[in-house]
CSV table of C-alpha atoms and ligand atoms in Angstrom, one decimal:
chain,number,residue,atom,x,y,z
A,1,MET,CA,4.8,-26.1,44.4
A,2,THR,CA,8.1,-24.4,46.1
A,3,TYR,CA,10.7,-22.2,44.6
A,4,ALA,CA,14.4,-22.4,44.5
A,5,LYS,CA,15.9,-19.2,46.4
A,6,ASP,CA,17.0,-17.6,43.4
A,7,ALA,CA,13.6,-18.8,41.0
A,8,LEU,CA,12.9,-16.5,38.3
A,9,ILE,CA,10.0,-15.1,37.6
A,10,PHE,CA,9.7,-16.9,34.7
A,11,ASP,CA,9.9,-20.0,37.1
A,12,LYS,CA,7.0,-18.6,39.1
A,13,SER,CA,4.9,-18.6,36.1
A,14,VAL,CA,1.5,-20.9,36.0
A,15,GLN,CA,-0.9,-21.0,33.4
A,16,GLY,CA,-3.9,-19.1,33.6
A,17,ARG,CA,-3.0,-16.8,36.6
A,18,ARG,CA,-3.3,-13.8,36.2
A,19,GLY,CA,-2.1,-10.4,38.2
A,20,VAL,CA,-4.8,-8.1,36.9
A,21,ARG,CA,-8.4,-9.3,35.0
A,22,TYR,CA,-10.2,-6.2,33.0
A,23,PRO,CA,-13.5,-6.3,32.0
A,24,LYS,CA,-14.5,-8.0,29.0
A,25,ARG,CA,-15.5,-5.5,26.6
A,26,ASN,CA,-16.8,-6.5,22.8
A,27,PHE,CA,-14.7,-5.1,20.3
A,28,ASN,CA,-15.6,-4.4,16.7
A,29,TRP,CA,-13.0,-4.1,15.5
A,30,GLU,CA,-10.0,-6.4,15.0
A,31,PHE,CA,-6.0,-6.2,14.2
A,32,THR,CA,-4.1,-8.0,12.0
A,33,ALA,CA,0.1,-7.7,11.7
A,34,PRO,CA,0.9,-6.9,8.5
A,35,GLU,CA,2.0,-10.1,6.4
A,36,GLY,CA,5.7,-11.4,7.6
A,37,LEU,CA,5.4,-9.3,10.9
A,38,ALA,CA,3.1,-11.3,12.7
A,39,PRO,CA,5.3,-13.2,15.5
A,40,GLU,CA,5.2,-17.2,14.9
A,41,SER,CA,3.9,-17.9,18.2
A,42,ALA,CA,3.2,-16.2,21.3
A,43,PRO,CA,5.7,-14.9,23.7
A,44,PHE,CA,6.3,-16.6,26.3
A,45,ILE,CA,5.1,-14.2,29.4
A,46,PRO,CA,5.4,-14.9,32.8
A,47,GLU,CA,1.5,-15.6,34.6
A,48,VAL,CA,1.4,-15.0,37.8
A,49,SER,CA,-0.8,-13.0,40.6
A,50,HIS,CA,-0.3,-9.8,41.7
A,51,LEU,CA,1.1,-10.6,45.4
A,52,ASP,CA,3.8,-13.0,43.5
A,53,VAL,CA,5.0,-10.2,41.0
A,54,VAL,CA,5.0,-7.9,43.9
A,55,ARG,CA,7.2,-10.0,46.2
A,56,HIS,CA,9.1,-11.2,43.5
A,57,TYR,CA,10.7,-7.9,42.7
A,58,THR,CA,11.0,-6.2,46.2
A,59,ARG,CA,12.5,-9.5,47.3
A,60,LEU,CA,15.0,-8.7,44.5
A,61,SER,CA,15.6,-4.7,45.0
A,62,LEU,CA,16.3,-5.8,48.7
A,63,ARG,CA,19.0,-7.7,47.1
A,64,THR,CA,21.1,-4.5,45.9
A,65,PHE,CA,23.1,-2.0,48.1
A,66,GLY,CA,22.7,1.3,47.6
A,67,VAL,CA,22.8,5.1,48.6
A,68,ASP,CA,20.0,4.4,50.7
A,69,THR,CA,20.6,0.9,52.4
A,70,GLY,CA,24.0,1.6,54.4
A,71,PHE,CA,27.3,4.0,54.6
A,72,TYR,CA,28.4,4.0,51.2
A,73,PRO,CA,32.3,5.8,51.2
A,74,LEU,CA,32.7,5.4,47.6
A,75,GLY,CA,35.4,7.6,47.1
A,76,SER,CA,34.7,10.2,43.8
A,77,CYS,CA,32.5,8.4,41.1
A,78,THR,CA,28.8,9.5,42.7
A,79,MET,CA,26.5,11.4,44.9
A,80,LYS,CA,25.7,9.9,48.4
A,81,TYR,CA,22.9,12.4,49.4
A,82,ASN,CA,20.1,13.2,47.2
A,83,PRO,CA,17.1,14.9,49.3
A,84,ARG,CA,13.8,13.1,48.5
A,85,LEU,CA,12.8,17.4,48.0
A,86,CYS,CA,14.7,17.4,44.6
A,87,ASP,CA,13.4,14.2,43.2
A,88,LYS,CA,9.7,15.5,44.4
A,89,ALA,CA,10.9,19.3,43.0
A,90,ALA,CA,11.4,17.1,39.7
A,91,GLY,CA,8.0,15.6,39.6
A,92,PHE,CA,5.8,18.5,39.8
A,93,ASP,CA,3.8,18.2,36.3
A,94,GLY,CA,5.2,21.3,35.0
A,95,PHE,CA,8.7,20.1,34.7
A,96,ALA,CA,7.6,16.0,34.1
A,97,GLY,CA,4.9,16.5,32.1
A,98,VAL,CA,6.9,19.2,29.3
A,99,HIS,CA,7.3,17.8,26.1
A,100,PRO,CA,11.3,18.7,24.9
A,101,SER,CA,9.8,20.1,21.4
A,102,GLN,CA,7.1,22.3,23.0
A,103,PRO,CA,7.8,25.7,21.7
A,104,LEU,CA,10.0,27.5,24.5
A,105,ILE,CA,7.6,30.5,24.3
A,106,THR,CA,5.1,28.2,26.0
A,107,ALA,CA,7.8,27.3,28.5
A,108,ASP,CA,8.9,30.4,30.2
A,109,GLY,CA,9.4,28.8,33.8
A,110,ILE,CA,11.9,26.0,32.2
A,111,VAL,CA,13.8,28.9,30.7
A,112,GLU,CA,14.0,31.0,34.0
A,113,LEU,CA,14.9,27.5,35.8
A,114,LEU,CA,17.7,26.4,33.2
A,115,ALA,CA,18.8,30.2,33.1
A,116,GLU,CA,19.1,30.7,36.7
A,117,THR,CA,20.8,27.1,37.2
A,118,SER,CA,23.4,28.1,34.3
A,119,GLU,CA,23.9,31.6,36.9
A,120,TRP,CA,24.3,29.7,40.2
A,121,MET,CA,26.8,27.5,38.3
A,122,CYS,CA,28.7,30.3,37.1
A,123,GLU,CA,28.8,31.7,40.4
A,124,THR,CA,29.8,28.9,42.0
A,125,THR,CA,32.4,27.8,39.7
A,126,GLY,CA,34.1,31.4,38.4
A,127,MET,CA,32.9,30.6,34.8
A,128,GLU,CA,31.1,33.0,32.4
A,129,SER,CA,29.2,30.7,30.3
A,130,PHE,CA,27.5,27.3,30.8
A,131,ALA,CA,25.9,24.4,28.3
A,132,LEU,CA,24.1,22.2,29.9
A,133,GLN,CA,23.5,19.3,27.4
A,134,PRO,CA,26.2,17.0,28.4
A,135,ALA,CA,24.8,13.9,30.1
A,136,ALA,CA,27.6,12.7,32.4
A,137,GLY,CA,31.1,13.9,33.3
A,138,ALA,CA,32.4,11.7,30.4
A,139,GLN,CA,30.6,13.3,27.9
A,140,GLY,CA,31.6,16.9,29.5
A,141,GLU,CA,34.9,16.2,29.2
A,142,PHE,CA,34.7,15.1,25.1
A,143,ALA,CA,32.4,18.6,24.6
A,144,GLY,CA,35.4,20.5,26.9
A,145,MET,CA,37.9,18.8,24.5
A,146,LEU,CA,35.7,19.4,21.4
A,147,THR,CA,35.7,23.2,22.6
A,148,PHE,CA,39.4,23.4,23.1
A,149,ARG,CA,39.8,21.9,19.2
A,150,LYS,CA,37.7,24.0,17.6
A,151,TYR,CA,38.7,27.2,19.4
A,152,PHE,CA,42.4,26.6,18.3
A,153,ASP,CA,41.1,25.7,14.7
A,154,HIS,CA,39.4,29.5,15.1
A,155,ILE,CA,42.3,31.5,15.8
A,156,GLY,CA,44.6,29.3,13.3
A,157,GLU,CA,46.5,27.3,15.9
A,158,SER,CA,45.4,23.7,15.1
A,159,GLU,CA,49.0,22.0,15.3
A,160,ARG,CA,48.0,22.1,19.1
A,161,GLU,CA,47.9,18.5,19.2
A,162,ILE,CA,49.2,17.4,23.2
A,163,MET,CA,47.2,17.3,25.8
A,164,ILE,CA,49.1,16.9,29.4
A,165,VAL,CA,47.2,14.6,31.5
A,166,PRO,CA,48.7,13.8,35.3
A,167,ASP,CA,49.0,10.0,35.9
A,168,SER,CA,46.8,10.3,38.8
A,169,ALA,CA,43.9,11.2,36.3
A,170,HIS,CA,40.7,9.5,36.3
A,171,GLY,CA,40.5,7.2,33.0
A,172,THR,CA,37.8,9.3,30.9
A,173,ASN,CA,40.4,12.3,31.0
A,174,PRO,CA,42.9,10.7,28.8
A,175,ALA,CA,40.3,8.7,26.7
A,176,SER,CA,38.3,12.0,26.4
A,177,ALA,CA,41.3,13.6,25.0
A,178,ALA,CA,42.3,11.0,22.9
A,179,VAL,CA,38.8,10.4,21.3
A,180,ALA,CA,38.8,14.4,20.4
A,181,GLY,CA,42.2,14.1,18.3
A,182,PHE,CA,44.6,15.0,20.9
A,183,ASN,CA,48.0,13.3,21.6
A,184,VAL,CA,47.7,12.8,25.3
A,185,VAL,CA,51.4,12.8,26.9
A,186,GLU,CA,51.0,11.3,30.7
A,187,VAL,CA,53.1,13.2,33.3
A,188,LYS,CA,54.4,11.6,36.5
A,189,SER,CA,53.2,13.0,40.0
A,190,THR,CA,55.5,13.7,42.6
A,191,ASP,CA,56.4,12.0,45.6
A,192,GLU,CA,53.4,13.9,47.4
A,193,GLY,CA,51.1,13.0,45.1
A,194,LEU,CA,50.8,16.4,43.1
A,195,THR,CA,51.2,17.0,39.8
A,196,ASP,CA,54.4,18.4,39.1
A,197,PRO,CA,55.4,21.5,37.2
A,198,SER,CA,58.8,20.5,36.2
A,199,ALA,CA,57.2,17.4,34.6
A,200,ILE,CA,54.8,19.7,32.6
A,201,GLU,CA,57.9,22.3,31.9
A,202,ALA,CA,59.9,19.0,30.6
A,203,VAL,CA,56.9,17.9,28.1
A,204,ILE,CA,56.7,21.8,26.5
A,205,ASN,CA,60.3,21.4,26.3
A,206,LYS,CA,60.0,17.9,24.6
A,207,TYR,CA,57.3,19.3,22.0
A,208,GLY,CA,57.6,22.4,21.7
A,209,ALA,CA,54.8,25.8,23.0
A,210,GLU,CA,53.5,25.9,19.6
A,211,LYS,CA,52.2,22.2,20.2
A,212,ILE,CA,50.7,22.1,23.6
A,213,ALA,CA,46.9,22.2,23.5
A,214,GLY,CA,46.7,22.3,27.2
A,215,ILE,CA,46.3,20.1,30.5
A,216,MET,CA,43.4,18.5,32.1
A,217,LEU,CA,43.6,18.6,36.3
A,218,THR,CA,41.5,17.5,38.8
A,219,ASN,CA,41.5,19.8,42.0
A,220,PRO,CA,41.5,18.1,44.6
A,221,ASN,CA,42.9,15.5,42.5
A,222,THR,CA,42.1,11.8,42.7
A,223,LEU,CA,44.3,11.0,45.7
A,224,GLY,CA,42.1,13.8,47.8
A,225,LEU,CA,44.9,15.9,47.7
A,226,TYR,CA,44.4,19.9,47.0
A,227,GLU,CA,47.0,20.5,44.1
A,228,SER,CA,48.9,23.4,45.5
A,229,HIS,CA,51.1,23.9,42.5
A,230,ILE,CA,48.1,25.0,40.5
A,231,CYS,CA,48.8,28.8,40.2
A,232,GLU,CA,51.8,28.3,38.9
A,233,ILE,CA,50.8,25.7,36.2
A,234,ALA,CA,47.9,27.7,35.2
A,235,ASP,CA,50.6,30.9,34.5
A,236,MET,CA,52.9,28.2,33.0
A,237,LEU,CA,50.5,27.2,30.3
A,238,HIS,CA,48.5,30.6,29.7
A,239,LYS,CA,52.1,31.9,28.7
A,240,ILE,CA,52.4,29.8,25.7
A,241,GLY,CA,49.0,30.3,24.8
A,242,ALA,CA,47.2,26.9,26.2
A,243,LEU,CA,44.3,26.3,27.8
A,244,LEU,CA,43.8,24.6,31.5
A,245,TYR,CA,40.8,22.1,31.7
A,246,TYR,CA,39.2,21.1,35.0
A,247,ASP,CA,37.7,17.8,35.8
A,248,GLY,CA,34.6,18.9,38.6
A,249,ALA,CA,34.1,15.5,40.2
A,250,ASN,CA,35.7,16.6,42.9
A,251,LEU,CA,34.2,20.2,43.4
A,252,ASN,CA,32.5,19.1,46.3
A,253,ALA,CA,35.8,19.5,48.8
A,254,LEU,CA,35.8,23.3,47.3
A,255,LEU,CA,32.4,24.8,47.1
A,256,GLY,CA,32.1,28.3,48.4
A,257,ILE,CA,35.9,28.3,49.7
A,258,VAL,CA,37.9,28.5,46.4
A,259,ARG,CA,36.5,28.7,42.2
A,260,PRO,CA,38.2,26.7,39.2
A,261,GLY,CA,37.7,30.2,37.4
A,262,ASP,CA,40.1,31.6,39.7
A,263,MET,CA,42.6,29.2,39.9
A,264,GLY,CA,43.1,29.3,36.1
A,265,PHE,CA,40.8,27.0,34.5
A,266,ASP,CA,39.8,27.9,31.1
A,267,LEU,CA,36.4,25.1,30.8
A,268,LEU,CA,35.1,22.9,33.1
A,269,HIS,CA,33.1,20.1,33.7
A,270,LEU,CA,30.6,19.5,36.6
A,271,ASN,CA,29.3,16.2,37.8
A,272,THR,CA,25.6,16.8,38.8
A,273,HIS,CA,25.1,13.5,40.1
A,274,LYS,CA,28.7,14.1,42.5
A,275,THR,CA,28.3,17.6,43.5
A,276,PHE,CA,24.9,18.8,42.6
A,277,SER,CA,22.8,16.0,44.9
A,278,THR,CA,21.3,14.2,41.7
A,279,PRO,CA,21.3,10.5,41.5
A,280,HIS,CA,23.8,8.6,38.7
A,281,GLY,CA,22.3,4.8,39.2
A,282,GLY,CA,23.4,2.3,37.1
A,283,GLY,CA,25.9,5.0,34.9
A,284,GLY,CA,22.9,7.4,34.2
A,285,PRO,CA,21.4,9.7,33.5
A,286,GLY,CA,22.9,12.3,35.4
A,287,ALA,CA,24.8,15.5,33.9
A,288,GLY,CA,27.8,17.2,33.0
A,289,PRO,CA,27.4,20.7,32.1
A,290,ILE,CA,30.2,22.5,31.1
A,291,GLY,CA,31.4,26.1,32.2
A,292,VAL,CA,33.7,27.9,30.3
A,293,LYS,CA,35.7,31.6,30.2
A,294,GLU,CA,34.2,34.1,27.8
A,295,LYS,CA,36.7,33.5,24.7
A,296,LEU,CA,35.5,29.7,24.8
A,297,ALA,CA,31.9,30.6,25.2
A,298,PRO,CA,31.1,30.9,21.3
A,299,PHE,CA,31.9,27.4,20.9
A,300,LEU,CA,29.7,25.8,23.3
A,301,PRO,CA,27.5,22.7,22.6
A,302,GLY,CA,23.9,23.4,22.0
A,303,ALA,CA,21.6,26.0,23.8
A,304,VAL,CA,23.3,28.0,26.1
A,305,PHE,CA,20.5,29.6,28.9
A,306,CYS,CA,21.7,32.7,30.7
A,307,VAL,CA,20.2,35.8,32.4
A,308,LYS,CA,20.6,39.1,30.5
A,309,ASN,CA,19.7,42.5,31.6
A,310,GLY,CA,17.5,40.8,34.5
A,311,LYS,CA,16.0,38.5,31.8
A,312,PRO,CA,16.5,34.5,31.2
A,313,GLU,CA,17.5,34.1,27.8
A,314,VAL,CA,18.5,31.7,24.9
A,315,VAL,CA,21.3,31.9,22.8
A,316,TRP,CA,22.8,29.5,19.8
A,317,PRO,CA,26.5,29.7,20.4
A,318,GLU,CA,27.8,31.3,16.9
A,319,HIS,CA,30.8,28.6,16.3
A,320,SER,CA,29.1,26.1,18.6
A,321,ILE,CA,30.8,22.3,18.2
A,322,GLY,CA,27.3,21.1,17.3
A,323,ARG,CA,24.7,19.1,19.9
A,324,MET,CA,26.1,16.5,22.5
A,325,LYS,CA,22.6,15.5,23.4
A,326,ALA,CA,19.0,15.8,21.9
A,327,TRP,CA,17.0,18.5,22.8
A,328,TRP,CA,18.3,20.5,26.3
A,329,GLY,CA,20.1,17.8,28.1
A,330,ASN,CA,18.6,15.2,30.8
A,331,PHE,CA,16.4,18.4,32.1
A,332,LEU,CA,15.2,16.5,35.2
A,333,VAL,CA,18.1,15.8,36.5
A,334,LEU,CA,19.0,19.6,36.3
A,335,VAL,CA,15.5,20.4,37.7
A,336,ARG,CA,17.0,18.7,41.2
A,337,THR,CA,20.2,20.7,40.5
A,338,TYR,CA,17.9,23.6,40.6
A,339,ALA,CA,16.3,22.5,43.5
A,340,TYR,CA,19.2,21.4,45.6
A,341,PHE,CA,21.1,25.1,45.2
A,342,VAL,CA,17.8,26.9,45.9
A,343,HIS,CA,17.3,24.5,48.9
A,344,ILE,CA,20.7,24.6,50.4
A,345,GLY,CA,21.8,28.3,49.4
A,346,ALA,CA,25.2,29.5,48.9
A,347,ARG,CA,26.3,29.4,52.9
A,348,GLY,CA,24.9,25.2,52.6
A,349,LEU,CA,27.4,24.8,49.3
A,350,ARG,CA,29.9,26.1,51.8
A,351,ARG,CA,29.5,24.1,54.5
A,352,VAL,CA,29.1,20.7,52.2
A,353,ALA,CA,32.7,21.3,51.4
A,354,GLU,CA,34.0,22.0,54.8
A,355,ASN,CA,31.8,19.0,56.4
A,356,ALA,CA,33.1,16.8,53.8
A,357,VAL,CA,36.7,17.6,54.3
A,358,ILE,CA,36.4,17.1,58.2
A,359,ASN,CA,34.4,14.0,57.4
A,360,ALA,CA,37.1,12.6,55.5
A,361,ASN,CA,40.1,13.3,57.8
A,362,TYR,CA,38.4,12.1,60.7
A,363,ILE,CA,38.4,8.7,58.9
A,364,GLN,CA,41.7,9.1,57.9
A,365,GLU,CA,43.1,9.9,61.5
A,366,GLY,CA,40.8,6.5,62.4
A,367,ILE,CA,42.2,3.9,60.4
A,368,LYS,CA,45.7,5.1,59.5
A,369,ASP,CA,47.3,2.8,61.9
A,370,ALA,CA,45.2,0.1,60.4
A,371,PHE,CA,45.4,0.6,57.1
A,372,GLU,CA,48.8,2.2,54.9
A,373,ILE,CA,47.8,5.5,53.6
A,374,PRO,CA,50.4,6.0,50.8
A,375,TYR,CA,50.1,9.6,50.4
A,376,TYR,CA,49.3,10.5,53.5
A,377,ALA,CA,48.5,14.0,54.2
A,378,ARG,CA,45.6,16.4,55.4
A,379,CYS,CA,43.3,15.0,52.9
A,380,MET,CA,40.5,17.4,51.3
A,381,HIS,CA,37.3,15.2,50.6
A,382,GLU,CA,38.7,11.9,50.2
A,383,PHE,CA,41.8,10.3,50.7
A,384,VAL,CA,43.5,6.6,49.3
A,385,ALA,CA,44.2,3.9,51.7
A,386,SER,CA,46.1,0.4,50.1
A,387,ALA,CA,46.0,-3.3,50.9
A,388,GLU,CA,49.3,-3.9,49.6
A,389,HIS,CA,50.4,-4.6,53.1
A,390,PHE,CA,47.6,-7.2,53.6
A,391,LYS,CA,48.7,-9.0,50.4
A,392,ARG,CA,52.2,-9.0,50.7
A,393,GLU,CA,52.3,-10.4,54.2
A,394,TYR,CA,48.9,-12.3,54.2
A,395,GLY,CA,47.7,-12.8,50.6
A,396,VAL,CA,44.8,-10.8,51.1
A,397,THR,CA,43.4,-8.2,48.4
A,398,ALA,CA,41.4,-5.1,48.3
A,399,LYS,CA,39.0,-7.1,46.8
A,400,ASP,CA,38.8,-9.2,49.8
A,401,VAL,CA,38.4,-6.4,51.9
A,402,ASP,CA,35.5,-5.1,49.9
A,403,LYS,CA,33.6,-8.4,50.2
A,404,LYS,CA,34.2,-8.3,54.0
A,405,LEU,CA,32.7,-4.6,54.1
A,406,LEU,CA,29.7,-6.0,52.2
A,407,GLU,CA,28.9,-8.4,54.9
A,408,LYS,CA,28.9,-6.3,57.5
A,409,GLY,CA,26.6,-4.0,55.9
A,410,ILE,CA,28.9,-1.4,54.1
A,411,HIS,CA,29.5,-0.6,50.4
A,412,ALA,CA,33.1,-0.8,49.1
A,413,PRO,CA,35.0,1.7,48.5
A,414,THR,CA,36.6,2.8,44.9
A,415,THR,CA,38.7,0.0,44.8
A,416,TYR,CA,41.9,-0.2,42.7
A,417,PHE,CA,42.0,3.4,41.7
A,418,PRO,CA,43.8,5.6,41.1
A,419,LEU,CA,46.5,3.3,39.6
A,420,ILE,CA,49.4,5.0,41.2
A,421,VAL,CA,48.3,3.2,44.2
A,422,HIS,CA,48.3,-0.3,44.5
A,423,GLU,CA,45.6,-2.5,46.1
A,424,ALA,CA,44.0,1.2,46.3
A,425,LEU,CA,40.8,1.4,48.8
A,426,MET,CA,39.2,5.2,47.7
A,427,ILE,CA,37.4,6.7,50.8
A,428,GLU,CA,34.9,9.1,50.6
A,429,PRO,CA,32.1,9.6,53.7
A,430,THR,CA,30.6,13.4,51.9
A,431,ASP,CA,29.6,16.1,54.1
A,432,THR,CA,26.3,14.3,55.3
A,433,GLU,CA,27.1,11.3,57.4
A,434,SER,CA,26.8,11.5,61.1
A,435,LYS,CA,29.5,10.9,63.7
A,436,GLU,CA,28.3,7.5,64.7
A,437,THR,CA,28.1,6.3,61.2
A,438,LEU,CA,31.8,7.6,60.9
A,439,ASP,CA,33.3,5.7,64.0
A,440,HIS,CA,31.2,2.6,62.8
A,441,PHE,CA,33.2,2.3,59.9
A,442,ILE,CA,36.2,3.0,61.3
A,443,GLU,CA,35.7,0.5,64.2
A,444,VAL,CA,34.6,-2.0,61.1
A,445,MET,CA,37.8,-1.1,59.6
A,446,LYS,CA,40.1,-1.7,62.6
A,447,GLY,CA,38.1,-4.9,63.1
A,448,LEU,CA,38.9,-6.2,59.3
A,449,ALA,CA,42.8,-5.2,59.7
A,450,GLU,CA,42.6,-7.4,62.8
A,451,ALA,CA,40.8,-10.1,61.3
A,452,ILE,CA,43.3,-10.3,58.4
A,453,LYS,CA,46.2,-10.8,60.7
A,454,SER,CA,44.9,-13.7,62.8
A,455,ASP,CA,43.1,-15.8,60.3
A,456,PRO,CA,43.9,-14.6,56.6
A,457,GLU,CA,42.5,-17.6,55.1
A,458,LYS,CA,39.3,-17.2,56.9
A,459,PHE,CA,39.2,-13.9,56.0
A,460,LYS,CA,39.5,-14.3,51.9
A,461,LYS,CA,36.5,-16.9,52.5
A,462,PRO,CA,33.8,-14.8,51.8
A,463,ASP,CA,30.3,-15.9,54.3
A,464,ALA,CA,27.8,-17.2,51.3
A,465,ASN,CA,25.2,-16.7,53.8
A,466,LEU,CA,25.8,-12.7,54.1
A,467,LEU,CA,26.4,-12.2,50.4
A,468,GLN,CA,24.3,-12.8,47.6
A,469,VAL,CA,27.0,-13.2,45.1
A,470,VAL,CA,30.4,-14.8,45.9
A,471,ASN,CA,33.5,-14.7,44.5
A,472,PRO,CA,32.4,-13.8,41.0
A,473,ASP,CA,35.0,-14.6,37.6
A,474,GLU,CA,34.7,-10.8,36.5
A,475,THR,CA,37.4,-11.8,33.7
A,476,ALA,CA,34.9,-14.7,32.5
A,477,ALA,CA,31.9,-13.0,33.1
A,478,ALA,CA,33.1,-10.0,30.4
A,479,ARG,CA,35.1,-12.5,27.4
A,480,ASN,CA,32.2,-15.1,28.3
A,481,PHE,CA,29.3,-12.1,28.0
A,482,ILE,CA,26.0,-13.9,27.8
A,483,PRO,CA,23.5,-11.0,27.3
A,484,ARG,CA,19.9,-13.4,26.7
A,485,TRP,CA,18.3,-16.0,28.1
A,486,TYR,CA,15.4,-17.8,26.3
A,487,PRO,CA,12.4,-18.4,28.9
A,488,GLU,CA,10.6,-21.2,26.6
A,489,ASP,CA,13.9,-23.2,27.1
A,490,GLY,CA,16.4,-22.3,28.9
A,491,ARG,CA,18.9,-21.7,26.4
A,492,GLN,CA,21.4,-18.9,26.7
A,493,GLY,CA,23.2,-17.2,23.8
B,501,PLP,C1,37.6,12.1,38.8
B,501,PLP,C2,36.2,11.9,37.8
B,501,PLP,N1,36.7,12.7,36.7
B,501,PLP,C3,35.7,12.1,35.6
B,501,PLP,C4,34.6,11.2,35.9
B,501,PLP,C5,33.6,10.7,35.2
B,501,PLP,O1,32.2,11.5,35.2
B,501,PLP,P1,31.0,10.1,34.9
B,501,PLP,O2,31.1,8.9,35.8
B,501,PLP,O3,29.7,11.2,34.8
B,501,PLP,O4,31.4,10.1,33.1
B,501,PLP,C6,34.3,10.7,37.3
B,501,PLP,C7,33.6,9.3,37.9
B,501,PLP,O5,33.6,8.7,38.5
B,501,PLP,C8,35.5,11.0,38.1
B,501,PLP,O6,35.5,10.0,39.5
C-alpha cells in the first residue's frame, strides 16, 4: 500500500497493527460503564506501528515554519529568541511538579521567585507594584482597564468614560477599553506617524476634562517610532486627573535605556512572550503581567508578590478587581522570564534594546530603495514597509510578497498591520540575528522587488512545490468553518 502525500494518520491505519504491546495480565476486576454512558461502538482509533506514528508526526512538524526553523521578521507579536536554558529551568522538578493548590508555606522558593520577578519588572519599567496573573498582553490590557475603572469609581469619578486611543494602536487596545466599559475615541496620528498632542487637546475640549479617563499608548508605537511628545501628553492628561496606559508590547526597544514609569505612565502591561523570552506559540500560553504606580496598587488583580524588608511576601490588594485567571497565572512562563532576567542581567537587557534598534535600522536602510517606507525616519526596533506601489503598478500585494518570502525560507513580516499603512509589511528582526542573516534578508527583499517588476504575473503564482499550502481562501475558511471530521466515513461538519 502507498500513501497519498497528505495521508492522514487514519488513512495509515491497518487493523491489528500496534505501536506498543503491553504484557497480558489477568485482572480480576471488570469495568462496566454506567447505564446510558456506554458508547454504542468502539472509537475509531488509528492502528499504526511505532515507526509510522513517529514519522507521521515528525513529517507534519517539518511542514510548519517557526522561530527555530528560519529567520522570522514578524513585527511586534512574538519573541524570536527563547533560550533553551529558560526552558530547562521551567522543567526543573521543583517548578514543573509543584501543585497550584499546594500551601505557599511549602513552596517558599516559588514565592521568592515570583517576588524577585516582580522586583525586576518594577526596576525595569519604573513601576511600583506588579500583578503577574494575566495570561497574555490582551488580558493584561483588560485587567489594566478594569483597574482604571475601579480606581475612578473608588475616588468618586465614575463619570470618566472616555478612553483615547491613537489610530496606530494594536486592535486589542480599543477592544479592551470597550469591553471594560469605556467609550473609545480614536485620535489621528500626525503625518510623521506620531500621536498628536493637539488631537488629544481637541478630544478634551470636545467631551470635557472631567469625562476623560485616559489614553492607551504604545511606545515605540506600531510604526516603530518613538512617541517624542510623550512627556507633553502625560502632563496634559495628568493635569485633568486622567491616567496613562502603556502597552508594553514594544518594550524590547527601550530596555535599560528609558522607563515607561519615568515617562509618566501610570499602568502598563508587559508581553513576556515579546520582551522576556517566553514562547507564544499558537496564541499562548504567555503572560501579560501588569505594573502600576502606587496609587493604583490597591486595585490590582489576584495576589501580588513583592519583597518587603528583604523578605518575599504575598499581598492581596485591598480593593482588587478580582482574579483574571486561576491561581498564580501561567507560572512556568514566569519561571522562564525569571531565568532570562538572571541569565542576561541588567547590562544584557540594555544590549537587547540597542541591538534591536541597530538591526531594524540596518534592514530599513538596506531595503528602502526597493520597498516604500511611508513613515520613513530613524526607527526603533521595527519599521513598516509597504507593497502599495507594487499593488498599484503591478497588481502584486503584500500577501504575494509574504508567499514568496516563505518560498525562500523566511517567515512573513506582520502583514496588513498597522491599519494606517496600506499593504503594510511590519518588519522586526530583534537583537539576536547575525549580520549574515540580516544581509541575506535584504538581498532576498531586493530580489523580490526586481522579480515583481520583471514578471508580476509569474510572481503572483506561488510555487506549489515549495509551499505546503497555496493560495488558501481565508474568507471562505472563516465563513464556512468546518471544525470536525469523522474518521469512520470522512464526513465533515
Ligand atoms: C502592540 C501590541 N499590543 C498588544 C498585543 C496583544 O498581546 P497578546 O497577543 O499577548 O494578547 C500585541 C500582540 O501582538 C501587540 O503587538
